[in-house]
Amino acid sequence: MVLASVAAVDADRFQYFPPDYFRKLRKAEVFPDPERPLEVDLGCGDGSFLAALAAGHPGRDFLGVERLLGRVRKVCRKIARAGLANAKVLRLESGYTLEWLLPDACAARVHLLFPDPWPKKKHHKRRLVTPEFCAGLERVLEPGGEFLFKTDHAEYFEEAMAVLAGRDRLGEVDWPEDAFPYPQTDFERLWRGQGKAIHAARFVTVRSD
Ligand SMILES: C[S@@+](CC[C@H](N)C(=O)[O-])C[C@H]1O[C@@H](n2cnc3c(N)ncnc32)[C@H](O)[C@@H]1O
């Protein structure tokens, strides 16, 4: 019992608490070396993808963003068990994190993988990919930084692609499956297992002038 709670406290070290939620962070406040590339996984769920990426890229840092406490705790345990010094998780809303909290030009890649599709029309306003979200992406991505997006939901994909196509500073690039190693997320495994089609898109920041 005592050992179990010591393990929980130890794992909680991997939850990231911003010093102030009402100003932009400095990159060095998230991970100690701001020169290292940072990747952000929005809505990281149980953190399998985050942990797999962090294990495969020890020279980069990985921040998961997840709003559900139970999932944040699972991510912390996964990071602790794998002994990863380059991964942390922030319990916060993804839109707020992107639009208001992360520093300008801090991220080499932002991943949005199988976000909640909110299929009912009355809930569409809860969908993440909006012009405000895209403005946050453009601000947070470093020059040449990438946004990687996957969903199983065809109609949400179409809607998100229409929003993304309207952005001057984000250009779509090819994303063949063998472009680079990219672990499957828990939801991707689930949907592929059910034979669902997966829709994927990759964007890179471009200069607008
Ligand atoms: C469908 S799951 C996908 C999880 C993971 N990306 C995967 O592919 O396995 C969506 C996750 O995003 C989280 N989430 C949904 N909306 C969010 C938001 N606005 N901010 C932060 N997390 C959010 C949910 O709690 C859930 O864990």
XYZ file of C-alpha atoms and ligand atoms in Angstrom:
236
model
C 0.000 0.000 0.000
C 2.744 2.449 1.024
C 4.846 1.282 -1.924
C 1.920 1.827 -4.297
C 1.423 5.438 -3.157
C 5.179 6.140 -3.355
C 5.059 4.868 -6.961
C 2.078 7.153 -7.691
C 3.890 10.201 -6.267
C 6.958 9.290 -8.285
C 4.926 8.983 -11.487
C 3.260 12.361 -10.804
C 6.654 13.998 -11.378
C 5.857 13.667 -15.065
C 2.784 15.855 -14.866
C 3.736 19.366 -15.916
C 2.280 22.271 -13.906
C 2.854 25.692 -15.510
C 4.139 28.306 -13.036
C 1.392 30.661 -14.303
C -1.602 29.682 -16.461
C -2.248 33.298 -17.520
C 0.914 34.193 -19.391
C 2.896 32.597 -22.184
C 5.417 30.061 -20.998
C 9.089 30.214 -21.842
C 10.303 27.047 -23.540
C 12.912 26.456 -20.819
C 10.075 26.329 -18.249
C 8.713 23.166 -19.872
C 11.920 21.217 -20.568
C 15.366 22.339 -19.415
C 17.092 22.674 -22.810
C 15.181 25.049 -25.123
C 17.496 24.164 -28.015
C 16.035 20.656 -28.260
C 13.095 20.144 -30.649
C 9.744 19.995 -28.892
C 6.720 17.975 -30.056
C 3.215 18.458 -28.681
C 0.517 15.739 -28.709
C -2.916 17.344 -28.265
C -5.457 15.047 -26.596
C -2.821 12.407 -25.891
C -5.286 9.979 -24.261
C -3.506 7.213 -22.357
C -0.146 8.288 -23.781
C 0.948 5.173 -25.713
C 1.801 7.234 -28.786
C 3.572 9.902 -26.707
C 5.656 7.312 -24.848
C 6.526 5.407 -28.041
C 7.655 8.592 -29.807
C 9.656 9.764 -26.786
C 11.368 6.366 -26.509
C 12.227 6.425 -30.214
C 13.572 10.007 -30.217
C 15.726 10.583 -27.131
C 17.098 13.805 -28.664
C 13.674 15.483 -28.721
C 11.189 16.493 -26.000
C 7.486 15.549 -25.938
C 4.603 17.281 -24.202
C 1.229 15.540 -24.063
C -1.890 17.636 -23.450
C -4.933 15.905 -22.002
C -7.918 17.196 -20.069
C -9.018 14.031 -18.229
C -7.250 13.447 -14.923
C -7.512 9.638 -15.068
C -5.797 9.624 -18.455
C -3.152 12.105 -17.316
C -2.298 9.734 -14.451
C -2.009 6.808 -16.868
C 0.331 8.838 -19.075
C 2.474 9.691 -16.031
C 2.708 6.013 -15.087
C 3.659 5.065 -18.653
C 6.418 7.679 -18.761
C 7.696 6.603 -15.329
C 7.680 2.886 -16.193
C 9.565 3.518 -19.437
C 12.085 5.748 -17.609
C 11.624 8.574 -20.114
C 13.296 11.881 -19.215
C 12.005 13.579 -22.370
C 8.213 13.313 -21.895
C 5.696 15.139 -19.692
C 1.953 15.648 -19.674
C -0.035 18.820 -19.092
C -3.621 18.579 -17.863
C -5.335 21.340 -19.793
C -7.652 22.110 -22.681
C -5.833 21.798 -26.028
C -7.230 24.973 -27.598
C -6.245 27.108 -24.611
C -2.778 25.527 -24.529
C -2.186 26.305 -28.182
C -3.786 29.719 -28.309
C -2.618 31.166 -24.988
C -0.037 29.136 -23.081
C 2.716 27.724 -25.275
C 5.467 30.113 -26.378
C 5.726 31.446 -29.936
C 7.642 29.245 -32.399
C 8.402 26.589 -29.769
C 7.283 23.353 -31.480
C 8.829 21.312 -34.271
C 5.680 19.197 -34.573
C 2.129 19.339 -33.229
C 0.084 16.114 -33.396
C -3.716 15.994 -33.304
C -4.657 12.340 -33.512
C -8.215 11.095 -33.406
C -9.684 14.127 -31.641
C -13.226 13.687 -30.365
C -15.351 14.061 -33.557
C -18.471 15.414 -31.837
C -20.744 13.867 -34.508
C -24.020 15.518 -33.422
C -24.670 18.805 -35.232
C -25.442 20.646 -31.978
C -21.948 19.663 -30.731
C -19.961 20.648 -33.848
C -18.935 23.886 -32.129
C -16.884 21.774 -29.704
C -14.643 20.491 -32.513
C -11.056 21.580 -32.127
C -10.041 22.554 -35.655
C -11.291 26.134 -36.008
C -9.667 29.285 -37.415
C -8.636 30.231 -33.832
C -7.016 26.821 -33.335
C -5.164 27.218 -36.657
C -3.942 30.686 -35.639
C -2.603 29.055 -32.449
C -0.868 26.383 -34.518
C 0.770 28.977 -36.765
C 1.979 30.879 -33.710
C 3.337 27.868 -31.838
C 5.009 26.016 -34.712
C 8.578 27.017 -35.494
C 9.395 27.929 -39.124
C 9.164 24.686 -41.122
C 7.305 23.044 -38.217
C 4.664 20.413 -38.931
C 1.077 19.734 -37.979
C 0.031 16.077 -38.197
C -3.650 15.224 -38.135
C -5.531 11.919 -38.246
C -9.143 10.968 -37.759
C -11.465 8.100 -38.603
C -14.373 10.522 -39.026
C -14.770 11.408 -42.735
C -17.080 14.363 -42.233
C -14.911 15.933 -39.518
C -11.856 15.401 -41.720
C -13.544 17.249 -44.572
C -14.586 20.107 -42.298
C -11.109 20.409 -40.752
C -9.412 20.298 -44.160
C -11.627 23.145 -45.365
C -10.570 25.247 -42.362
C -6.886 24.350 -42.850
C -7.039 25.092 -46.596
C -8.030 28.667 -45.761
C -4.744 29.311 -43.910
C -1.975 31.209 -45.715
C 0.742 30.028 -43.343
C 0.012 26.280 -43.428
C 0.686 24.272 -46.586
C -0.309 20.633 -47.034
C 2.474 18.170 -47.903
C 2.346 14.466 -48.792
C 2.363 11.971 -45.955
C 3.035 8.507 -47.350
C 2.872 5.784 -44.670
C 6.630 5.098 -45.012
C 7.651 8.797 -44.806
C 9.045 8.322 -41.262
C 8.366 6.024 -38.321
C 5.058 7.040 -36.782
C 3.586 4.825 -34.043
C -0.116 4.022 -34.151
C -2.164 5.509 -31.340
C -4.553 3.436 -29.197
C -7.552 4.772 -31.127
C -5.878 4.164 -34.471
C -5.317 0.504 -33.531
C -8.932 0.261 -32.408
C -10.401 1.771 -35.583
C -8.061 -0.123 -37.919
C -9.013 -3.317 -36.067
C -12.654 -2.552 -36.917
C -11.748 -2.006 -40.588
C -12.437 1.748 -40.509
C -10.741 4.064 -43.028
C -8.190 6.447 -41.528
C -7.901 9.986 -42.894
C -4.526 11.670 -42.432
C -3.009 15.004 -43.395
C 0.326 16.724 -42.834
C 0.918 20.467 -42.964
C 4.074 22.517 -42.803
C 4.362 26.181 -41.847
C 5.146 28.393 -44.785
C 5.931 32.108 -44.977
C 2.942 34.182 -45.957
C 4.983 37.033 -47.508
C -10.588 9.927 -29.056
S -9.374 10.181 -27.854
C -7.837 9.976 -28.768
C -6.654 9.766 -27.866
C -5.316 9.573 -28.598
N -4.917 10.766 -29.331
C -5.402 8.377 -29.527
O -5.429 8.605 -30.752
O -5.412 7.249 -29.021
C -9.418 11.950 -27.635
C -8.658 12.382 -26.406
O -8.587 13.798 -26.403
C -8.968 14.267 -25.114
N -9.564 15.569 -25.361
C -10.715 15.820 -26.039
N -10.906 17.145 -26.158
C -9.861 17.734 -25.526
C -9.498 19.078 -25.304
N -10.252 20.075 -25.779
N -8.369 19.333 -24.627
C -7.599 18.315 -24.146
N -7.889 17.015 -24.321
C -9.004 16.733 -25.016
C -9.943 13.240 -24.586
O -10.045 13.268 -23.182
C -9.313 11.958 -25.121
O -8.361 11.453 -24.236
